[in-house]
Amino acid sequence: ALALALPAAAQDQTRTKTYEGPNASAVQTTTVNRETGTATREREVTNLSTGNTATSSAVRQRTDTGATVDVVQTGPRGNSRSLEGERTRTETGSTFAGTATGVRGKVYGLEGSRSRDGRGNSQASQSVTNSAGDVLGSRSRTTTRAAGQVNRNVSRSRRPRG
């Protein structure tokens, strides 16, 4: 007789971590479903002396071309900030485009990319823009390998506040 193995229905795998310290307690629950490509993380931290609680919720969803991410953090006073975006795989790496919303409601644009050439050379860059499209900050890294030497170049720029 020949037995056939059929794939099981999509099943969530859940892990829960707890922390009890002298000043705070925390619970983090992570749920992954490999078949659907979904991962969620819920986190709650409580200050033991004040009872104030901060929470964080993150969802990553695999797509045909990469993944989407959605994160919301809420502070102990109820103020929230969020980030959402999409990572897209490319032939040699990936790109990211998204938005972040600060606690005061300001919206920022996020962009990034990274790549490798298969010979140990790589590059990565990130930038943050305001709602008018002005670059508030950026970072770029290039790593090259040749003749046993590794050269790494990092540049950063930050727009003055004001």
mmCIF file of C-alpha atoms in Angstrom:
data_model
loop_
_atom_site.group_PDB
_atom_site.id
_atom_site.type_symbol
_atom_site.label_atom_id
_atom_site.label_comp_id
_atom_site.label_asym_id
_atom_site.label_seq_id
_atom_site.Cartn_x
_atom_site.Cartn_y
_atom_site.Cartn_z
ATOM 1 C CA ALA A 1 0.000 0.000 0.000
ATOM 2 C CA LEU A 2 1.162 3.493 -0.837
ATOM 3 C CA ALA A 3 0.545 6.215 1.719
ATOM 4 C CA LEU A 4 0.164 9.790 0.535
ATOM 5 C CA ALA A 5 1.084 12.662 2.814
ATOM 6 C CA LEU A 6 -1.326 15.530 2.403
ATOM 7 C CA PRO A 7 -0.374 18.960 3.720
ATOM 8 C CA ALA A 8 -2.194 19.901 6.880
ATOM 9 C CA ALA A 9 -4.504 22.881 6.897
ATOM 10 C CA ALA A 10 -2.857 26.226 7.642
ATOM 11 C CA GLN A 11 -1.883 26.134 11.276
ATOM 12 C CA ASP A 12 -0.790 28.939 13.554
ATOM 13 C CA GLN A 13 2.296 28.461 15.699
ATOM 14 C CA THR A 14 2.148 30.643 18.798
ATOM 15 C CA ARG A 15 4.899 31.484 21.299
ATOM 16 C CA THR A 16 4.383 33.500 24.457
ATOM 17 C CA LYS A 17 7.221 35.040 26.459
ATOM 18 C CA THR A 18 6.794 36.659 29.843
ATOM 19 C CA TYR A 19 9.104 38.840 31.895
ATOM 20 C CA GLU A 20 8.752 39.729 35.557
ATOM 21 C CA GLY A 21 11.315 42.248 36.755
ATOM 22 C CA PRO A 22 11.677 44.562 39.725
ATOM 23 C CA ASN A 23 10.218 47.542 37.826
ATOM 24 C CA ALA A 24 8.141 46.091 34.995
ATOM 25 C CA SER A 25 6.336 43.043 33.732
ATOM 26 C CA ALA A 26 5.895 42.147 30.077
ATOM 27 C CA VAL A 27 4.084 39.657 27.885
ATOM 28 C CA GLN A 28 4.870 39.079 24.214
ATOM 29 C CA THR A 29 2.886 36.740 21.996
ATOM 30 C CA THR A 30 4.136 35.864 18.518
ATOM 31 C CA THR A 31 1.983 33.917 16.069
ATOM 32 C CA VAL A 32 3.301 32.611 12.750
ATOM 33 C CA ASN A 33 1.409 30.854 9.978
ATOM 34 C CA ARG A 34 3.964 29.682 7.406
ATOM 35 C CA GLU A 35 1.361 28.604 4.884
ATOM 36 C CA THR A 36 -0.435 31.949 4.728
ATOM 37 C CA GLY A 37 2.772 33.939 5.279
ATOM 38 C CA THR A 38 1.383 35.876 8.231
ATOM 39 C CA ALA A 39 3.275 36.760 11.402
ATOM 40 C CA THR A 40 1.870 38.825 14.269
ATOM 41 C CA ARG A 41 3.462 40.087 17.464
ATOM 42 C CA GLU A 42 1.558 41.557 20.399
ATOM 43 C CA ARG A 43 3.519 43.080 23.264
ATOM 44 C CA GLU A 44 2.377 44.650 26.542
ATOM 45 C CA VAL A 45 4.659 46.141 29.188
ATOM 46 C CA THR A 46 3.435 47.402 32.566
ATOM 47 C CA ASN A 47 5.327 49.710 34.925
ATOM 48 C CA LEU A 48 4.843 48.027 38.307
ATOM 49 C CA SER A 49 5.108 51.215 40.371
ATOM 50 C CA THR A 50 2.587 53.276 38.362
ATOM 51 C CA GLY A 51 0.468 50.606 36.663
ATOM 52 C CA ASN A 52 0.981 52.400 33.318
ATOM 53 C CA THR A 53 0.932 50.106 30.300
ATOM 54 C CA ALA A 54 2.490 50.437 26.848
ATOM 55 C CA THR A 55 1.521 48.161 23.955
ATOM 56 C CA SER A 56 2.886 47.254 20.558
ATOM 57 C CA SER A 57 1.198 45.367 17.748
ATOM 58 C CA ALA A 58 2.944 44.254 14.549
ATOM 59 C CA VAL A 59 1.704 42.321 11.517
ATOM 60 C CA ARG A 60 3.844 41.079 8.628
ATOM 61 C CA GLN A 61 2.169 39.553 5.579
ATOM 62 C CA ARG A 62 4.148 37.780 2.876
ATOM 63 C CA THR A 63 3.259 38.814 -0.688
ATOM 64 C CA ASP A 64 4.245 37.490 -4.111
ATOM 65 C CA THR A 65 6.965 40.139 -4.346
ATOM 66 C CA GLY A 66 8.051 40.539 -0.705
ATOM 67 C CA ALA A 67 6.083 41.480 2.398
ATOM 68 C CA THR A 68 3.959 44.189 3.966
ATOM 69 C CA VAL A 69 4.421 45.381 7.530
ATOM 70 C CA ASP A 70 2.109 47.297 9.854
ATOM 71 C CA VAL A 71 3.188 48.350 13.373
ATOM 72 C CA VAL A 72 1.291 50.368 15.986
ATOM 73 C CA GLN A 73 2.806 51.405 19.321
ATOM 74 C CA THR A 74 0.739 52.980 22.081
ATOM 75 C CA GLY A 75 2.411 54.644 25.041
ATOM 76 C CA PRO A 76 1.250 54.718 28.662
ATOM 77 C CA ARG A 77 -0.637 57.997 28.109
ATOM 78 C CA GLY A 78 -2.523 56.632 25.100
ATOM 79 C CA ASN A 79 -0.369 58.395 22.505
ATOM 80 C CA SER A 80 0.186 56.240 19.421
ATOM 81 C CA ARG A 81 2.649 56.101 16.563
ATOM 82 C CA SER A 82 2.622 53.782 13.587
ATOM 83 C CA LEU A 83 4.600 52.495 10.643
ATOM 84 C CA GLU A 84 3.356 50.768 7.517
ATOM 85 C CA GLY A 85 5.114 49.801 4.348
ATOM 86 C CA GLU A 86 6.087 47.208 1.815
ATOM 87 C CA ARG A 87 9.369 45.437 1.168
ATOM 88 C CA THR A 88 9.813 44.328 -2.415
ATOM 89 C CA ARG A 89 12.387 41.746 -3.451
ATOM 90 C CA THR A 90 14.630 42.647 -6.366
ATOM 91 C CA GLU A 91 17.074 40.534 -8.349
ATOM 92 C CA THR A 92 19.959 41.459 -6.043
ATOM 93 C CA GLY A 93 18.247 42.570 -2.818
ATOM 94 C CA SER A 94 15.167 44.504 -1.800
ATOM 95 C CA THR A 95 13.543 47.923 -1.546
ATOM 96 C CA PHE A 96 11.236 49.356 1.105
ATOM 97 C CA ALA A 97 8.676 52.142 0.847
ATOM 98 C CA GLY A 98 6.301 53.214 3.568
ATOM 99 C CA THR A 99 5.063 55.856 5.956
ATOM 100 C CA ALA A 100 5.432 56.537 9.652
ATOM 101 C CA THR A 101 3.010 58.593 11.710
ATOM 102 C CA GLY A 102 4.380 60.237 14.843
ATOM 103 C CA VAL A 103 2.630 60.738 18.170
ATOM 104 C CA ARG A 104 1.600 64.262 17.151
ATOM 105 C CA GLY A 105 0.106 63.068 13.863
ATOM 106 C CA LYS A 106 2.945 64.126 11.580
ATOM 107 C CA VAL A 107 3.407 61.785 8.627
ATOM 108 C CA TYR A 108 6.849 60.869 7.315
ATOM 109 C CA GLY A 109 7.865 59.000 4.193
ATOM 110 C CA LEU A 110 10.308 56.113 4.508
ATOM 111 C CA GLU A 111 12.413 54.619 1.728
ATOM 112 C CA GLY A 112 15.228 52.133 1.712
ATOM 113 C CA SER A 113 17.115 49.673 -0.411
ATOM 114 C CA ARG A 114 19.786 47.038 -0.065
ATOM 115 C CA SER A 115 21.621 44.830 -2.495
ATOM 116 C CA ARG A 116 24.496 42.377 -2.889
ATOM 117 C CA ASP A 117 26.434 41.422 -5.978
ATOM 118 C CA GLY A 118 27.412 37.854 -5.042
ATOM 119 C CA ARG A 119 31.099 38.747 -4.631
ATOM 120 C CA GLY A 120 30.781 40.131 -1.108
ATOM 121 C CA ASN A 121 30.024 43.698 -2.147
ATOM 122 C CA SER A 122 26.859 45.263 -0.785
ATOM 123 C CA GLN A 123 25.046 48.560 -0.331
ATOM 124 C CA ALA A 124 22.181 49.794 1.806
ATOM 125 C CA SER A 125 20.463 53.155 2.083
ATOM 126 C CA GLN A 126 17.564 54.676 3.999
ATOM 127 C CA SER A 127 15.876 58.069 3.955
ATOM 128 C CA VAL A 128 13.101 59.884 5.817
ATOM 129 C CA THR A 129 11.074 62.696 4.240
ATOM 130 C CA ASN A 130 8.442 65.063 5.580
ATOM 131 C CA SER A 131 4.995 65.611 4.065
ATOM 132 C CA ALA A 132 6.435 68.280 1.719
ATOM 133 C CA GLY A 133 8.933 65.752 0.343
ATOM 134 C CA ASP A 134 11.989 67.351 1.980
ATOM 135 C CA VAL A 135 14.635 64.840 3.096
ATOM 136 C CA LEU A 136 14.966 65.042 6.895
ATOM 137 C CA GLY A 137 17.662 62.431 7.200
ATOM 138 C CA SER A 138 19.423 59.756 5.210
ATOM 139 C CA ARG A 139 22.034 57.059 5.591
ATOM 140 C CA SER A 140 24.039 55.153 3.027
ATOM 141 C CA ARG A 141 26.446 52.239 3.481
ATOM 142 C CA THR A 142 28.689 50.620 0.893
ATOM 143 C CA THR A 143 30.863 47.576 1.605
ATOM 144 C CA THR A 144 33.427 46.413 -0.953
ATOM 145 C CA ARG A 145 35.762 43.441 -0.836
ATOM 146 C CA ALA A 146 38.902 43.143 -2.938
ATOM 147 C CA ALA A 147 42.269 41.407 -2.478
ATOM 148 C CA GLY A 148 41.402 40.288 1.040
ATOM 149 C CA GLN A 149 40.529 43.816 2.145
ATOM 150 C CA VAL A 150 37.103 44.972 3.318
ATOM 151 C CA ASN A 151 36.242 48.630 2.833
ATOM 152 C CA ARG A 152 33.145 50.057 4.443
ATOM 153 C CA ASN A 153 31.866 53.553 3.785
ATOM 154 C CA VAL A 154 28.969 55.040 5.741
ATOM 155 C CA SER A 155 27.550 58.501 5.187
ATOM 156 C CA ARG A 156 24.753 60.174 7.105
ATOM 157 C CA SER A 157 22.943 63.431 6.690
ATOM 158 C CA ARG A 158 20.436 65.089 8.956
ATOM 159 C CA ARG A 159 18.470 68.240 8.310
ATOM 160 C CA PRO A 160 18.788 70.767 11.151
ATOM 161 C CA ARG A 161 15.657 71.110 13.266
ATOM 162 C CA GLY A 162 13.755 74.312 13.205
#
